[in-house]
Each structure stands twice: as C-alpha cells, then as structure tokens.
Amino acid sequence: FGPQIVVIGLTLALLPLAPIPLELQRRLLDDAVANKDLDLLFKLGLFYLAAMFLTAGLKFAMRAQRELISASIVRKLRRSVFLAIYTHAPDHREELDNEVNEGAVVSMMGSEVEKLGGFAGSAISGPLFELGTLVVVLGYMFWVEPLVASIAVALYSPQLVIVPIFQARMNRLAQKKALKMRELGNMIVDTPEDDFLRSEPPKSFTELVEKVLRLRTKFILTKNTMKTINNLLIALGPFGVISYGGYLVIQGEIEVGVILAFVSGLERLGSPLRELVGSYSQITDARMRYATLLKGFPENYDDGPQS
C-alpha cells in the first residue's frame, strides 16, 4: 500500500493547484492589463510560471509512480497465473490438460495480464485526481459566476448516461474477443506444424480470424461512437459559455477576464472529464479481464495457502 499512498498524496497535492492558473488569467486581464500595471503584470506572470512548473513536476512524479506500480502488479499477476496453473494444482492435472493448454497460458501470461496489471497503478489515484479536478475547477467557476457554470454542467451531464451504456457493450465485445483469441492460440499450439506447412489456412483458423475481426469491428465502432458524442458535448461547453457570457459582458454584468477564465476552465474540465470516462472504462474493463482470466483456471482450483 505504500506506493499507492505516495500516488494519492501527490494527487491531493495537485488538486489545489488546478484553479490557480484560471484565477491568474482573470487577474492578468482584469487587474494588470486593464489598469496598465506593468509591475502587477510581471508579478502575476511569475506566479503563473511557478504554478505551471510545480504542476508539471508533481504530475511527472505521480505518473512515474503509477507506471512503477503497474509494472510490479503485472509481475505478480504472471507469477500468480503460473502458480495457479502449474504449481498449486496437482490434483487438477487431468482437468488442467483438458481445459488450459499452452495457447491459453501464453495468452494469459502475455496481453491479458499486461492489460489488467497496467490499470493497477492508476486504479485509485486516476479517478481521484480527475474527479477532484472537476470538483475544484467547477467550484471555482460557480464561485466566480454561478449561471455560466450551470450552463457548462448542463452541457456535460448527459455523459453520465451515455458512457455506462456504451461501455457495457464494449466490455461484452472485449470479453468475447479475448476468449476467441485463446481459442486461436490453442488451435495453433495443438495442431502439428507439419499440418500447416505448404497448405492454405485451415477452415477453423479462417473462421476464428473472421470472428475476431467482426468482434473488433463492432468494438471499434462502439468506442468511436461514444468518443464522438462525448467530444461533441465537451465542444459545446465553450460555445455555451462564450454565448451567454458574451451577453453578460455586453450588458456590463461581468468582465472579459471572467469569460477567459471560464473558457480556460472548460478546457481544464474537458481533459479530466475524458480521463474520468477513461477511468470508468478501465475499471469495468479490468473487472471483465479479471473474470476472463479466472475462466482459464481449473474450475475447482483452491488458491488458499499451500503446505
């Protein structure tokens, strides 16, 4: 838990920094530029650069620690697969030979474990950072101008309904594809090499490849449809803010610096919103991959302490 605590600590340290550039941008325009105050402009510019460098350094440390955690988890998962399949299952040897052959083990040890373990580093800190950034930046926007912030929230909120629907379908397709890839690996490993030499691909190989292609095509179309809808909703945010905020500026109710801060704020919301959607996708995908990985173990395998 030590490395995860470090990542969480770095994440919490980053959150208060999120609204600082927005406030500095607003003050640069409304206080320094509007009043032609060069001294204030210089000081605010230095603060802005300092905040940027501090944020960049903390993000580097956070991301590096996440990757190191993921690499460690992948190593542990590969060891766990080996122990479950070979070391601690002597009483299931006949079942093992029938159900988990070399092709499935290669797939489990390779891409399946790599993708599952790759998520571990950011499993906690990722959603915490993105959700925290959304809360902090939205809190700043509501503090500056509640009505304009409400428009942004209204335009972004449909994603809360859209993402789970599309992600559930993507997970089903990904699981079917993973199982088909195991079948393909099993067929290649189990078939004598002489049967493949100087011959056309067998019908079973062609059918499996076509099934994998169909599943992958459906997955790609589903994923990109979801991304297109999400990106469209995110792009509508600045339009709504500039339109309504511009009206308020013309009416003399707010200053131009507020609009600049809000447009920058929406850009900062767009990235964590995409990442939060990605984190949700990774969480549900990891659950699916873990369930798929367990399907490769002997049915009655007991992973308890071994004597």
mmCIF file of C-alpha atoms in Angstrom:
data_model
loop_
_atom_site.group_PDB
_atom_site.id
_atom_site.type_symbol
_atom_site.label_atom_id
_atom_site.label_comp_id
_atom_site.label_asym_id
_atom_site.label_seq_id
_atom_site.Cartn_x
_atom_site.Cartn_y
_atom_site.Cartn_z
ATOM 1 C CA PHE A 1 0.000 0.000 0.000
ATOM 2 C CA GLY A 2 2.998 2.306 0.423
ATOM 3 C CA PRO A 3 3.397 3.218 -3.281
ATOM 4 C CA GLN A 4 -0.357 3.807 -3.634
ATOM 5 C CA ILE A 5 -0.273 6.165 -0.640
ATOM 6 C CA VAL A 6 2.530 8.105 -2.314
ATOM 7 C CA VAL A 7 0.488 8.410 -5.510
ATOM 8 C CA ILE A 8 -2.608 9.503 -3.587
ATOM 9 C CA GLY A 9 -0.521 12.086 -1.718
ATOM 10 C CA LEU A 10 0.812 13.518 -4.976
ATOM 11 C CA THR A 11 -2.731 13.562 -6.354
ATOM 12 C CA LEU A 12 -4.085 15.505 -3.384
ATOM 13 C CA ALA A 13 -1.171 17.946 -3.657
ATOM 14 C CA LEU A 14 -2.097 18.649 -7.285
ATOM 15 C CA LEU A 15 -5.779 19.404 -6.714
ATOM 16 C CA PRO A 16 -5.426 22.842 -5.068
ATOM 17 C CA LEU A 17 -3.236 23.947 -7.981
ATOM 18 C CA ALA A 18 -5.961 23.385 -10.607
ATOM 19 C CA PRO A 19 -7.863 26.721 -10.266
ATOM 20 C CA ILE A 20 -4.750 28.869 -9.711
ATOM 21 C CA PRO A 21 -3.969 29.433 -13.432
ATOM 22 C CA LEU A 22 -7.625 30.330 -14.048
ATOM 23 C CA GLU A 23 -7.623 32.994 -11.355
ATOM 24 C CA LEU A 24 -4.257 34.319 -12.515
ATOM 25 C CA GLN A 25 -5.517 34.608 -16.105
ATOM 26 C CA ARG A 26 -8.551 36.512 -14.926
ATOM 27 C CA ARG A 27 -6.461 38.887 -12.797
ATOM 28 C CA LEU A 28 -3.878 39.382 -15.552
ATOM 29 C CA LEU A 29 -6.598 40.746 -17.832
ATOM 30 C CA ASP A 30 -8.922 42.495 -15.414
ATOM 31 C CA ASP A 31 -6.348 43.899 -12.968
ATOM 32 C CA ALA A 32 -2.963 44.159 -14.684
ATOM 33 C CA VAL A 33 -3.798 44.699 -18.359
ATOM 34 C CA ALA A 34 -6.967 46.754 -17.807
ATOM 35 C CA ASN A 35 -5.157 49.069 -15.368
ATOM 36 C CA LYS A 36 -1.891 49.080 -17.379
ATOM 37 C CA ASP A 37 0.002 47.949 -14.282
ATOM 38 C CA LEU A 38 3.331 46.540 -15.528
ATOM 39 C CA ASP A 39 4.578 45.671 -12.052
ATOM 40 C CA LEU A 40 1.469 43.592 -11.306
ATOM 41 C CA LEU A 41 1.656 42.027 -14.761
ATOM 42 C CA PHE A 42 5.239 40.915 -14.082
ATOM 43 C CA LYS A 43 4.431 39.526 -10.627
ATOM 44 C CA LEU A 44 1.338 37.642 -11.798
ATOM 45 C CA GLY A 45 3.288 36.259 -14.754
ATOM 46 C CA LEU A 46 5.970 34.893 -12.418
ATOM 47 C CA PHE A 47 3.300 33.288 -10.213
ATOM 48 C CA TYR A 48 1.730 31.746 -13.307
ATOM 49 C CA LEU A 49 5.032 30.229 -14.461
ATOM 50 C CA ALA A 50 5.790 28.936 -10.962
ATOM 51 C CA ALA A 51 2.379 27.241 -10.785
ATOM 52 C CA MET A 52 2.943 25.648 -14.205
ATOM 53 C CA PHE A 53 6.364 24.230 -13.293
ATOM 54 C CA LEU A 54 5.173 22.974 -9.908
ATOM 55 C CA THR A 55 2.175 21.266 -11.503
ATOM 56 C CA ALA A 56 4.358 19.687 -14.192
ATOM 57 C CA GLY A 57 6.806 18.327 -11.607
ATOM 58 C CA LEU A 58 4.101 16.816 -9.425
ATOM 59 C CA LYS A 59 2.375 15.251 -12.439
ATOM 60 C CA PHE A 60 5.667 13.703 -13.572
ATOM 61 C CA ALA A 61 6.222 12.141 -10.154
ATOM 62 C CA MET A 62 2.623 10.899 -9.979
ATOM 63 C CA ARG A 63 2.648 9.313 -13.439
ATOM 64 C CA ALA A 64 6.064 7.693 -12.951
ATOM 65 C CA GLN A 65 4.939 6.149 -9.656
ATOM 66 C CA ARG A 66 1.756 4.864 -11.314
ATOM 67 C CA GLU A 67 3.780 3.121 -14.035
ATOM 68 C CA LEU A 68 6.097 1.521 -11.465
ATOM 69 C CA ILE A 69 3.099 0.182 -9.536
ATOM 70 C CA SER A 70 1.604 -1.239 -12.725
ATOM 71 C CA ALA A 71 4.859 -2.980 -13.649
ATOM 72 C CA SER A 72 5.031 -4.574 -10.198
ATOM 73 C CA ILE A 73 1.409 -5.764 -10.397
ATOM 74 C CA VAL A 74 1.992 -7.318 -13.846
ATOM 75 C CA ARG A 75 4.925 -9.288 -12.431
ATOM 76 C CA LYS A 76 2.812 -10.520 -9.512
ATOM 77 C CA LEU A 77 -0.084 -11.493 -11.795
ATOM 78 C CA ARG A 78 2.190 -13.530 -14.065
ATOM 79 C CA ARG A 79 3.562 -15.355 -11.039
ATOM 80 C CA SER A 80 0.009 -15.957 -9.776
ATOM 81 C CA VAL A 81 -1.043 -17.432 -13.134
ATOM 82 C CA PHE A 82 1.966 -19.768 -13.113
ATOM 83 C CA LEU A 83 1.282 -20.881 -9.539
ATOM 84 C CA ALA A 84 -2.422 -21.433 -10.225
ATOM 85 C CA ILE A 85 -1.911 -23.357 -13.458
ATOM 86 C CA TYR A 86 1.180 -25.404 -12.684
ATOM 87 C CA THR A 87 2.492 -25.216 -9.109
ATOM 88 C CA HIS A 88 -0.572 -25.419 -6.862
ATOM 89 C CA ALA A 89 -2.938 -27.529 -8.967
ATOM 90 C CA PRO A 90 -1.511 -31.079 -8.896
ATOM 91 C CA ASP A 91 -4.922 -32.538 -8.037
ATOM 92 C CA HIS A 92 -6.406 -30.962 -11.178
ATOM 93 C CA ARG A 93 -3.782 -32.145 -13.649
ATOM 94 C CA GLU A 94 -6.241 -34.011 -15.887
ATOM 95 C CA GLU A 95 -8.628 -31.067 -15.833
ATOM 96 C CA LEU A 96 -5.728 -28.707 -16.478
ATOM 97 C CA ASP A 97 -4.552 -30.634 -19.533
ATOM 98 C CA ASN A 98 -8.040 -30.578 -20.991
ATOM 99 C CA GLU A 99 -9.023 -27.009 -20.242
ATOM 100 C CA VAL A 100 -5.875 -24.910 -20.031
ATOM 101 C CA ASN A 101 -3.373 -25.768 -22.722
ATOM 102 C CA GLU A 102 -0.305 -23.881 -23.808
ATOM 103 C CA GLY A 103 -2.123 -21.485 -26.121
ATOM 104 C CA ALA A 104 -4.387 -20.205 -23.347
ATOM 105 C CA VAL A 105 -1.490 -19.930 -20.895
ATOM 106 C CA VAL A 106 0.550 -17.878 -23.371
ATOM 107 C CA SER A 107 -2.392 -15.523 -23.875
ATOM 108 C CA MET A 108 -2.973 -15.242 -20.119
ATOM 109 C CA MET A 109 0.709 -14.627 -19.357
ATOM 110 C CA GLY A 110 1.011 -12.072 -22.167
ATOM 111 C CA SER A 111 -1.517 -9.483 -23.235
ATOM 112 C CA GLU A 112 -4.282 -10.387 -20.753
ATOM 113 C CA VAL A 113 -2.102 -9.901 -17.670
ATOM 114 C CA GLU A 114 -0.347 -6.876 -19.201
ATOM 115 C CA LYS A 115 -3.610 -5.022 -19.819
ATOM 116 C CA LEU A 116 -5.082 -5.982 -16.452
ATOM 117 C CA GLY A 117 -1.984 -5.037 -14.472
ATOM 118 C CA GLY A 118 -1.430 -1.852 -16.448
ATOM 119 C CA PHE A 119 -4.560 -0.410 -14.889
ATOM 120 C CA ALA A 120 -3.468 -1.044 -11.281
ATOM 121 C CA GLY A 121 -1.170 1.956 -10.964
ATOM 122 C CA SER A 122 -3.946 4.469 -11.547
ATOM 123 C CA ALA A 123 -6.845 2.451 -10.141
ATOM 124 C CA ILE A 124 -7.244 4.785 -7.151
ATOM 125 C CA SER A 125 -5.272 7.920 -7.945
ATOM 126 C CA GLY A 126 -6.627 8.270 -11.502
ATOM 127 C CA PRO A 127 -10.331 8.685 -10.667
ATOM 128 C CA LEU A 128 -9.415 10.644 -7.516
ATOM 129 C CA PHE A 129 -7.342 13.142 -9.489
ATOM 130 C CA GLU A 130 -9.843 13.590 -12.314
ATOM 131 C CA LEU A 131 -12.885 13.803 -10.055
ATOM 132 C CA GLY A 132 -11.044 16.111 -7.683
ATOM 133 C CA THR A 133 -10.012 18.380 -10.557
ATOM 134 C CA LEU A 134 -13.613 18.542 -11.785
ATOM 135 C CA VAL A 135 -14.891 19.450 -8.317
ATOM 136 C CA VAL A 136 -12.197 22.080 -7.668
ATOM 137 C CA VAL A 137 -12.474 23.758 -11.081
ATOM 138 C CA LEU A 138 -16.283 23.690 -11.064
ATOM 139 C CA GLY A 139 -16.254 25.080 -7.530
ATOM 140 C CA TYR A 140 -14.096 27.977 -8.720
ATOM 141 C CA MET A 141 -16.384 28.583 -11.707
ATOM 142 C CA PHE A 142 -19.518 28.600 -9.529
ATOM 143 C CA TRP A 143 -17.775 30.992 -7.144
ATOM 144 C CA VAL A 144 -16.990 33.429 -9.978
ATOM 145 C CA GLU A 145 -20.266 33.182 -11.948
ATOM 146 C CA PRO A 146 -22.867 30.522 -10.976
ATOM 147 C CA LEU A 147 -25.146 30.960 -14.018
ATOM 148 C CA VAL A 148 -22.379 30.456 -16.575
ATOM 149 C CA ALA A 149 -21.040 27.470 -14.631
ATOM 150 C CA SER A 150 -24.542 25.961 -14.611
ATOM 151 C CA ILE A 151 -24.616 26.066 -18.418
ATOM 152 C CA ALA A 152 -21.340 24.132 -18.575
ATOM 153 C CA VAL A 153 -22.648 21.486 -16.166
ATOM 154 C CA ALA A 154 -25.890 21.118 -18.132
ATOM 155 C CA LEU A 155 -23.976 20.542 -21.364
ATOM 156 C CA TYR A 156 -21.606 17.973 -19.849
ATOM 157 C CA SER A 157 -24.046 15.987 -17.684
ATOM 158 C CA PRO A 158 -25.522 13.756 -20.474
ATOM 159 C CA GLN A 159 -22.237 11.845 -20.475
ATOM 160 C CA LEU A 160 -23.218 10.336 -17.138
ATOM 161 C CA VAL A 161 -25.931 8.404 -19.004
ATOM 162 C CA ILE A 162 -24.183 7.803 -22.327
ATOM 163 C CA VAL A 163 -20.888 6.370 -21.076
ATOM 164 C CA PRO A 164 -22.221 3.427 -18.977
ATOM 165 C CA ILE A 165 -24.463 2.269 -21.837
ATOM 166 C CA PHE A 166 -21.687 2.217 -24.424
ATOM 167 C CA GLN A 167 -19.086 0.858 -22.009
ATOM 168 C CA ALA A 168 -21.216 -2.153 -21.087
ATOM 169 C CA ARG A 169 -21.400 -3.136 -24.762
ATOM 170 C CA MET A 170 -17.663 -2.590 -25.217
ATOM 171 C CA ASN A 171 -16.891 -4.849 -22.269
ATOM 172 C CA ARG A 172 -19.035 -7.664 -23.646
ATOM 173 C CA LEU A 173 -17.316 -7.431 -27.025
ATOM 174 C CA ALA A 174 -13.844 -7.298 -25.448
ATOM 175 C CA GLN A 175 -14.504 -10.410 -23.382
ATOM 176 C CA LYS A 176 -15.764 -12.366 -26.387
ATOM 177 C CA LYS A 177 -12.694 -11.273 -28.358
ATOM 178 C CA ALA A 178 -10.305 -12.358 -25.571
ATOM 179 C CA LEU A 179 -11.883 -15.817 -25.432
ATOM 180 C CA LYS A 180 -11.697 -16.160 -29.224
ATOM 181 C CA MET A 181 -8.018 -15.206 -29.129
ATOM 182 C CA ARG A 182 -7.452 -18.018 -26.627
ATOM 183 C CA GLU A 183 -9.170 -20.437 -28.982
ATOM 184 C CA LEU A 184 -6.929 -19.244 -31.793
ATOM 185 C CA GLY A 185 -3.816 -19.714 -29.668
ATOM 186 C CA ASN A 186 -4.961 -23.157 -28.577
ATOM 187 C CA MET A 187 -5.577 -24.256 -32.163
ATOM 188 C CA ILE A 188 -2.124 -23.149 -33.317
ATOM 189 C CA VAL A 189 -0.353 -24.780 -30.380
ATOM 190 C CA ASP A 190 -2.312 -28.049 -30.581
ATOM 191 C CA THR A 191 -2.015 -28.519 -34.349
ATOM 192 C CA PRO A 192 1.204 -30.238 -35.544
ATOM 193 C CA GLU A 193 3.407 -27.875 -37.509
ATOM 194 C CA ASP A 194 3.503 -30.258 -40.489
ATOM 195 C CA ASP A 195 -0.239 -29.769 -40.937
ATOM 196 C CA PHE A 196 0.318 -26.070 -41.611
ATOM 197 C CA LEU A 197 3.310 -26.291 -43.956
ATOM 198 C CA ARG A 198 2.682 -25.623 -47.675
ATOM 199 C CA SER A 199 -1.076 -25.506 -47.218
ATOM 200 C CA GLU A 200 -3.854 -22.960 -47.134
ATOM 201 C CA PRO A 201 -5.071 -21.807 -43.703
ATOM 202 C CA PRO A 202 -7.491 -24.411 -42.328
ATOM 203 C CA LYS A 203 -11.184 -23.592 -42.159
ATOM 204 C CA SER A 204 -11.142 -23.445 -38.340
ATOM 205 C CA PHE A 205 -8.349 -20.837 -38.432
ATOM 206 C CA THR A 206 -10.159 -18.709 -41.013
ATOM 207 C CA GLU A 207 -13.431 -18.848 -39.085
ATOM 208 C CA LEU A 208 -11.776 -17.786 -35.840
ATOM 209 C CA VAL A 209 -9.911 -14.926 -37.515
ATOM 210 C CA GLU A 210 -13.144 -13.709 -39.116
ATOM 211 C CA LYS A 211 -14.986 -13.869 -35.786
ATOM 212 C CA VAL A 212 -12.211 -11.879 -34.102
ATOM 213 C CA LEU A 213 -12.385 -9.305 -36.907
ATOM 214 C CA ARG A 214 -16.158 -8.935 -36.552
ATOM 215 C CA LEU A 215 -15.882 -8.503 -32.791
ATOM 216 C CA ARG A 216 -13.047 -5.996 -33.157
ATOM 217 C CA THR A 217 -15.004 -4.045 -35.790
ATOM 218 C CA LYS A 218 -18.045 -3.795 -33.522
ATOM 219 C CA PHE A 219 -15.798 -2.724 -30.623
ATOM 220 C CA ILE A 220 -14.096 -0.020 -32.728
ATOM 221 C CA LEU A 221 -17.411 1.376 -33.988
ATOM 222 C CA THR A 222 -18.908 1.404 -30.485
ATOM 223 C CA LYS A 223 -15.833 3.046 -28.932
ATOM 224 C CA ASN A 224 -15.591 5.755 -31.574
ATOM 225 C CA THR A 225 -19.310 6.483 -31.470
ATOM 226 C CA MET A 226 -19.048 7.057 -27.723
ATOM 227 C CA LYS A 227 -15.954 9.243 -28.147
ATOM 228 C CA THR A 228 -17.612 11.308 -30.874
ATOM 229 C CA ILE A 229 -20.669 12.005 -28.727
ATOM 230 C CA ASN A 230 -18.513 12.853 -25.709
ATOM 231 C CA ASN A 231 -16.248 15.158 -27.699
ATOM 232 C CA LEU A 232 -19.267 16.912 -29.197
ATOM 233 C CA LEU A 233 -20.719 17.547 -25.751
ATOM 234 C CA ILE A 234 -17.359 18.810 -24.492
ATOM 235 C CA ALA A 235 -17.035 21.117 -27.518
ATOM 236 C CA LEU A 236 -20.475 22.579 -26.817
ATOM 237 C CA GLY A 237 -19.281 23.796 -23.414
ATOM 238 C CA PRO A 238 -17.135 26.721 -24.651
ATOM 239 C CA PHE A 239 -19.868 27.668 -27.142
ATOM 240 C CA GLY A 240 -22.465 27.965 -24.389
ATOM 241 C CA VAL A 241 -20.125 29.848 -22.071
ATOM 242 C CA ILE A 242 -18.954 32.313 -24.733
ATOM 243 C CA SER A 243 -22.519 32.897 -25.972
ATOM 244 C CA TYR A 244 -24.133 33.519 -22.601
ATOM 245 C CA GLY A 245 -21.014 35.031 -21.049
ATOM 246 C CA GLY A 246 -20.654 37.364 -24.028
ATOM 247 C CA TYR A 247 -24.227 38.511 -23.486
ATOM 248 C CA LEU A 248 -23.428 39.294 -19.839
ATOM 249 C CA VAL A 249 -20.275 41.197 -20.861
ATOM 250 C CA ILE A 250 -22.298 43.297 -23.350
ATOM 251 C CA GLN A 251 -24.825 44.002 -20.602
ATOM 252 C CA GLY A 252 -21.969 45.126 -18.347
ATOM 253 C CA GLU A 253 -22.660 42.473 -15.709
ATOM 254 C CA ILE A 254 -19.257 40.718 -15.873
ATOM 255 C CA GLU A 255 -15.787 41.472 -17.232
ATOM 256 C CA VAL A 256 -13.995 39.895 -20.184
ATOM 257 C CA GLY A 257 -11.463 38.250 -17.872
ATOM 258 C CA VAL A 258 -14.243 36.110 -16.427
ATOM 259 C CA ILE A 259 -15.026 34.711 -19.883
ATOM 260 C CA LEU A 260 -11.351 33.943 -20.494
ATOM 261 C CA ALA A 261 -11.106 32.184 -17.141
ATOM 262 C CA PHE A 262 -14.237 30.175 -17.913
ATOM 263 C CA VAL A 263 -13.068 29.128 -21.373
ATOM 264 C CA SER A 264 -9.747 28.027 -19.875
ATOM 265 C CA GLY A 265 -11.662 26.323 -17.096
ATOM 266 C CA LEU A 266 -13.718 24.375 -19.611
ATOM 267 C CA GLU A 267 -10.527 23.250 -21.312
ATOM 268 C CA ARG A 268 -9.291 22.047 -17.946
ATOM 269 C CA LEU A 269 -12.624 20.301 -17.386
ATOM 270 C CA GLY A 270 -12.511 18.621 -20.784
ATOM 271 C CA SER A 271 -9.290 16.735 -20.107
ATOM 272 C CA PRO A 272 -10.232 15.322 -16.666
ATOM 273 C CA LEU A 273 -13.732 14.574 -17.962
ATOM 274 C CA ARG A 274 -12.252 12.470 -20.766
ATOM 275 C CA GLU A 275 -9.860 10.857 -18.306
ATOM 276 C CA LEU A 276 -12.677 10.164 -15.860
ATOM 277 C CA VAL A 277 -14.633 8.484 -18.634
ATOM 278 C CA GLY A 278 -11.469 6.552 -19.441
ATOM 279 C CA SER A 279 -11.052 5.567 -15.781
ATOM 280 C CA TYR A 280 -14.608 4.262 -15.681
ATOM 281 C CA SER A 281 -13.903 2.321 -18.854
ATOM 282 C CA GLN A 282 -10.684 0.925 -17.367
ATOM 283 C CA ILE A 283 -12.406 -0.116 -14.132
ATOM 284 C CA THR A 284 -15.169 -2.008 -15.908
ATOM 285 C CA ASP A 285 -12.681 -3.400 -18.428
ATOM 286 C CA ALA A 286 -10.391 -4.593 -15.617
ATOM 287 C CA ARG A 287 -13.301 -6.387 -13.937
ATOM 288 C CA MET A 288 -14.108 -8.079 -17.228
ATOM 289 C CA ARG A 289 -10.470 -9.058 -17.861
ATOM 290 C CA TYR A 290 -10.077 -10.441 -14.340
ATOM 291 C CA ALA A 291 -13.218 -12.548 -14.770
ATOM 292 C CA THR A 292 -11.900 -13.744 -18.140
ATOM 293 C CA LEU A 293 -8.521 -14.588 -16.605
ATOM 294 C CA LEU A 294 -10.185 -16.684 -13.910
ATOM 295 C CA LYS A 295 -12.001 -18.680 -16.582
ATOM 296 C CA GLY A 296 -8.619 -20.100 -17.560
ATOM 297 C CA PHE A 297 -8.075 -21.618 -14.118
ATOM 298 C CA PRO A 298 -9.274 -25.127 -13.225
ATOM 299 C CA GLU A 299 -12.879 -24.913 -12.036
ATOM 300 C CA ASN A 300 -12.294 -26.357 -8.576
ATOM 301 C CA TYR A 301 -8.912 -24.743 -8.048
ATOM 302 C CA ASP A 302 -8.329 -23.652 -4.454
ATOM 303 C CA ASP A 303 -5.962 -20.700 -4.250
ATOM 304 C CA GLY A 304 -5.646 -20.871 -0.496
ATOM 305 C CA PRO A 305 -2.387 -21.440 1.417
ATOM 306 C CA GLN A 306 -0.420 -24.436 0.264
ATOM 307 C CA SER A 307 1.534 -26.672 2.580
#
